[in-house]
Amino acid sequence: MATLADVARRAGVGLATASRAISGRGSVAPQTLARVREAAAALGFTPSKVARALSRRTSDMIGVYVPSFSGDFYGPVLQSVDAELRAADRHLVAANGCGGGDARRQALDGIRFLMERQCDGLLVMSNALVEDDFVALWHEQPRLVLLNRLSPAQPEHCFGTDHRLAGRLAARALLARGHREIACVAGPHSAPDNEERMAGFHAELAAHGVHVAPAHQVEGDFNLPGGQAAAAELLRRGALRCTALFCANDLMAMAAISVLAHAGLRVPQDVSVLGYDDSVLATYTAPALTTVRVPIRAAAESACRFLLDQCYGLALPVEREFPPEIVWRESLAVGPHPALALETFA
């Protein structure tokens, strides 16, 4: 394999001149540039990105930690980040939660893995880490951003949506369609974004005189089996005599639709179902799932651009606002109180 020194020797120039000609950085006479390019083509020389990065004392790699590579939530995030990095001629190194220990230990181990690979910056998604963890990580690696988490220690390094507002939008959607007898499947109590969305959801209902009975609320764990178990528990309690069901993510809503169908209940004629996230699968349920769209991909793209600017002195545009919205599909029908809905939301 030809080296830069071979190119310089064939072109009859110094190594520094050949380097400037190949990289395009620095002044080189047109005749000299032509000789260097001709020599490189003749030798089949390809510049080494590794060598170029080492000369700049960077790795040209951004590390990304997500709890899991599976499912339809983290996959699109990784795709968006990878696309942004490739557009900037940088590369992604990914780690997820695996191995021994609880979720917090797995996250810390995964982030340590990325640091040991000399990544120039880190993008982290984790509900398992606590504020002290973030403070310690920023002390060790200042070029670290959080996705879907907020931290008072470094708010400018945090990217995500307003989950409390998103929860309020979910409640308004149900109320606006005339539903007042409502059940819900929350996410894990340990997830800060779940706590925010559920707090907003219940606060908005309460503001209109609606309360979800304790027996009509269960906790799932953001996956299909958890949604299935939660919906089955609501059926056992008789809670799905309610006219509407809110699930704190789309996967649990999809599982709930399946449970309802097996129980002989029609969606949305007997029970309306509202999801959360607007995942890529939401349009493929039967009926298609009405949901709260959380623009996580847009947040991931801006988080990545922010990191690129911090790590490499670029000036890529960075957005800070990622407002949620309701995506209306077929799983949410008009409930038994349309007059009250019109009065409330006129």
Short mmCIF file of N, CA, C and O in Angstrom, two decimals, residues 123-125 138 144-151 154-163 295-296 298-307 309-310 317-322:
data_model
loop_
_atom_site.label_atom_id
_atom_site.label_comp_id
_atom_site.label_asym_id
_atom_site.label_seq_id
_atom_site.Cartn_x
_atom_site.Cartn_y
_atom_site.Cartn_z
N LEU A 123 -22.90 11.04 23.30
CA LEU A 123 -24.34 11.30 23.37
C LEU A 123 -24.94 10.17 24.19
O LEU A 123 -24.73 8.99 23.87
N VAL A 124 -25.68 10.52 25.23
CA VAL A 124 -26.15 9.52 26.20
C VAL A 124 -27.66 9.59 26.34
O VAL A 124 -28.24 10.67 26.54
N MET A 125 -28.31 8.42 26.25
CA MET A 125 -29.73 8.26 26.60
C MET A 125 -29.82 7.24 27.72
O MET A 125 -29.42 6.09 27.53
N TRP A 138 -19.56 14.66 33.27
CA TRP A 138 -19.16 15.93 32.67
C TRP A 138 -17.79 16.38 33.17
O TRP A 138 -17.04 17.03 32.44
N LEU A 144 -20.17 16.05 26.39
CA LEU A 144 -21.19 15.01 26.56
C LEU A 144 -22.56 15.67 26.54
O LEU A 144 -22.76 16.70 27.20
N VAL A 145 -23.48 15.11 25.76
CA VAL A 145 -24.84 15.64 25.72
C VAL A 145 -25.82 14.56 26.13
O VAL A 145 -25.58 13.36 25.93
N LEU A 146 -26.93 14.99 26.72
CA LEU A 146 -28.00 14.09 27.14
C LEU A 146 -29.17 14.23 26.17
O LEU A 146 -29.53 15.34 25.79
N LEU A 147 -29.73 13.10 25.80
CA LEU A 147 -30.90 13.08 24.93
C LEU A 147 -32.07 12.52 25.73
O LEU A 147 -31.95 11.47 26.37
N ASN A 148 -33.19 13.25 25.70
CA ASN A 148 -34.41 12.85 26.41
C ASN A 148 -34.25 12.91 27.92
O ASN A 148 -34.96 12.23 28.64
N ARG A 149 -33.31 13.70 28.40
CA ARG A 149 -33.12 13.94 29.84
C ARG A 149 -32.74 15.40 30.04
O ARG A 149 -32.10 16.02 29.19
N LEU A 150 -33.11 15.93 31.19
CA LEU A 150 -32.73 17.28 31.58
C LEU A 150 -31.85 17.21 32.81
O LEU A 150 -32.04 16.37 33.68
N SER A 151 -30.87 18.11 32.88
CA SER A 151 -30.00 18.21 34.04
C SER A 151 -29.78 19.67 34.36
O SER A 151 -29.37 20.44 33.48
N GLN A 154 -26.05 21.13 33.51
CA GLN A 154 -25.63 21.56 32.17
C GLN A 154 -26.86 21.60 31.25
O GLN A 154 -26.97 20.80 30.33
N PRO A 155 -27.78 22.52 31.48
CA PRO A 155 -29.01 22.52 30.68
C PRO A 155 -28.78 22.71 29.19
O PRO A 155 -29.54 22.19 28.37
N GLU A 156 -27.70 23.43 28.82
CA GLU A 156 -27.44 23.65 27.39
C GLU A 156 -26.95 22.38 26.69
O GLU A 156 -26.91 22.31 25.47
N HIS A 157 -26.58 21.37 27.48
CA HIS A 157 -26.13 20.09 26.92
C HIS A 157 -27.26 19.06 26.89
O HIS A 157 -26.98 17.87 26.68
N CYS A 158 -28.50 19.49 27.09
CA CYS A 158 -29.64 18.58 27.17
C CYS A 158 -30.63 18.84 26.04
O CYS A 158 -30.96 20.00 25.76
N PHE A 159 -31.09 17.78 25.41
CA PHE A 159 -32.00 17.89 24.27
C PHE A 159 -33.17 16.92 24.47
O PHE A 159 -32.97 15.74 24.75
N GLY A 160 -34.37 17.46 24.32
CA GLY A 160 -35.54 16.60 24.47
C GLY A 160 -36.80 17.42 24.38
O GLY A 160 -36.77 18.65 24.22
N THR A 161 -37.92 16.74 24.49
CA THR A 161 -39.21 17.40 24.40
C THR A 161 -39.75 17.69 25.80
O THR A 161 -39.23 17.21 26.81
N ASP A 162 -40.81 18.46 25.86
CA ASP A 162 -41.50 18.77 27.11
C ASP A 162 -42.52 17.66 27.37
O ASP A 162 -43.65 17.71 26.87
N HIS A 163 -42.12 16.65 28.13
CA HIS A 163 -43.01 15.51 28.35
C HIS A 163 -44.23 15.87 29.20
O HIS A 163 -45.28 15.24 29.05
N PRO A 295 -40.90 14.37 19.01
CA PRO A 295 -39.91 14.45 17.93
C PRO A 295 -38.50 14.08 18.38
O PRO A 295 -37.57 14.90 18.38
N ILE A 296 -38.32 12.82 18.76
CA ILE A 296 -37.05 12.39 19.30
C ILE A 296 -35.95 12.38 18.24
O ILE A 296 -34.78 12.65 18.53
N ALA A 298 -35.64 14.49 15.70
CA ALA A 298 -35.19 15.87 15.53
C ALA A 298 -34.29 16.30 16.69
O ALA A 298 -33.29 16.98 16.50
N ALA A 299 -34.67 15.88 17.90
CA ALA A 299 -33.84 16.20 19.06
C ALA A 299 -32.47 15.52 18.95
O ALA A 299 -31.43 16.12 19.28
N ALA A 300 -32.45 14.28 18.47
CA ALA A 300 -31.19 13.55 18.31
C ALA A 300 -30.29 14.23 17.29
O ALA A 300 -29.07 14.33 17.47
N GLU A 301 -30.89 14.70 16.20
CA GLU A 301 -30.11 15.38 15.16
C GLU A 301 -29.47 16.65 15.70
O GLU A 301 -28.28 16.92 15.45
N SER A 302 -30.23 17.45 16.45
CA SER A 302 -29.66 18.68 16.99
C SER A 302 -28.63 18.40 18.08
O SER A 302 -27.62 19.09 18.19
N ALA A 303 -28.88 17.37 18.89
CA ALA A 303 -27.89 16.98 19.89
C ALA A 303 -26.58 16.59 19.23
O ALA A 303 -25.49 16.96 19.69
N CYS A 304 -26.67 15.88 18.12
CA CYS A 304 -25.47 15.46 17.39
C CYS A 304 -24.76 16.67 16.79
O CYS A 304 -23.52 16.76 16.86
N ARG A 305 -25.50 17.59 16.21
CA ARG A 305 -24.88 18.78 15.64
C ARG A 305 -24.19 19.62 16.71
O ARG A 305 -23.11 20.17 16.49
N PHE A 306 -24.85 19.72 17.87
CA PHE A 306 -24.23 20.44 18.98
C PHE A 306 -22.89 19.81 19.34
O PHE A 306 -21.89 20.51 19.56
N LEU A 307 -22.85 18.49 19.40
CA LEU A 307 -21.60 17.79 19.71
C LEU A 307 -20.54 18.04 18.64
O LEU A 307 -19.36 18.27 18.95
N ASP A 309 -20.26 20.58 16.69
CA ASP A 309 -19.77 21.96 16.86
C ASP A 309 -18.79 22.05 18.02
O ASP A 309 -17.74 22.71 17.92
N GLN A 310 -19.11 21.38 19.12
CA GLN A 310 -18.24 21.42 20.29
C GLN A 310 -16.91 20.71 20.04
O GLN A 310 -15.87 21.18 20.48
N PRO A 317 -26.31 24.22 12.37
CA PRO A 317 -27.50 24.77 13.05
C PRO A 317 -28.03 23.82 14.10
O PRO A 317 -28.09 22.61 13.88
N VAL A 318 -28.39 24.36 15.25
CA VAL A 318 -28.88 23.57 16.37
C VAL A 318 -30.23 24.11 16.83
O VAL A 318 -30.34 25.29 17.16
N GLU A 319 -31.25 23.25 16.83
CA GLU A 319 -32.56 23.62 17.35
C GLU A 319 -32.64 23.29 18.84
O GLU A 319 -31.97 22.38 19.32
N ARG A 320 -33.49 24.03 19.54
CA ARG A 320 -33.65 23.81 20.98
C ARG A 320 -35.08 23.44 21.39
O ARG A 320 -35.30 22.96 22.49
N GLU A 321 -36.04 23.67 20.52
CA GLU A 321 -37.43 23.40 20.84
C GLU A 321 -37.94 22.23 19.99
O GLU A 321 -37.80 22.24 18.77
N PHE A 322 -38.56 21.26 20.66
CA PHE A 322 -39.07 20.07 19.98
C PHE A 322 -40.49 19.81 20.49
O PHE A 322 -40.72 18.91 21.30
#
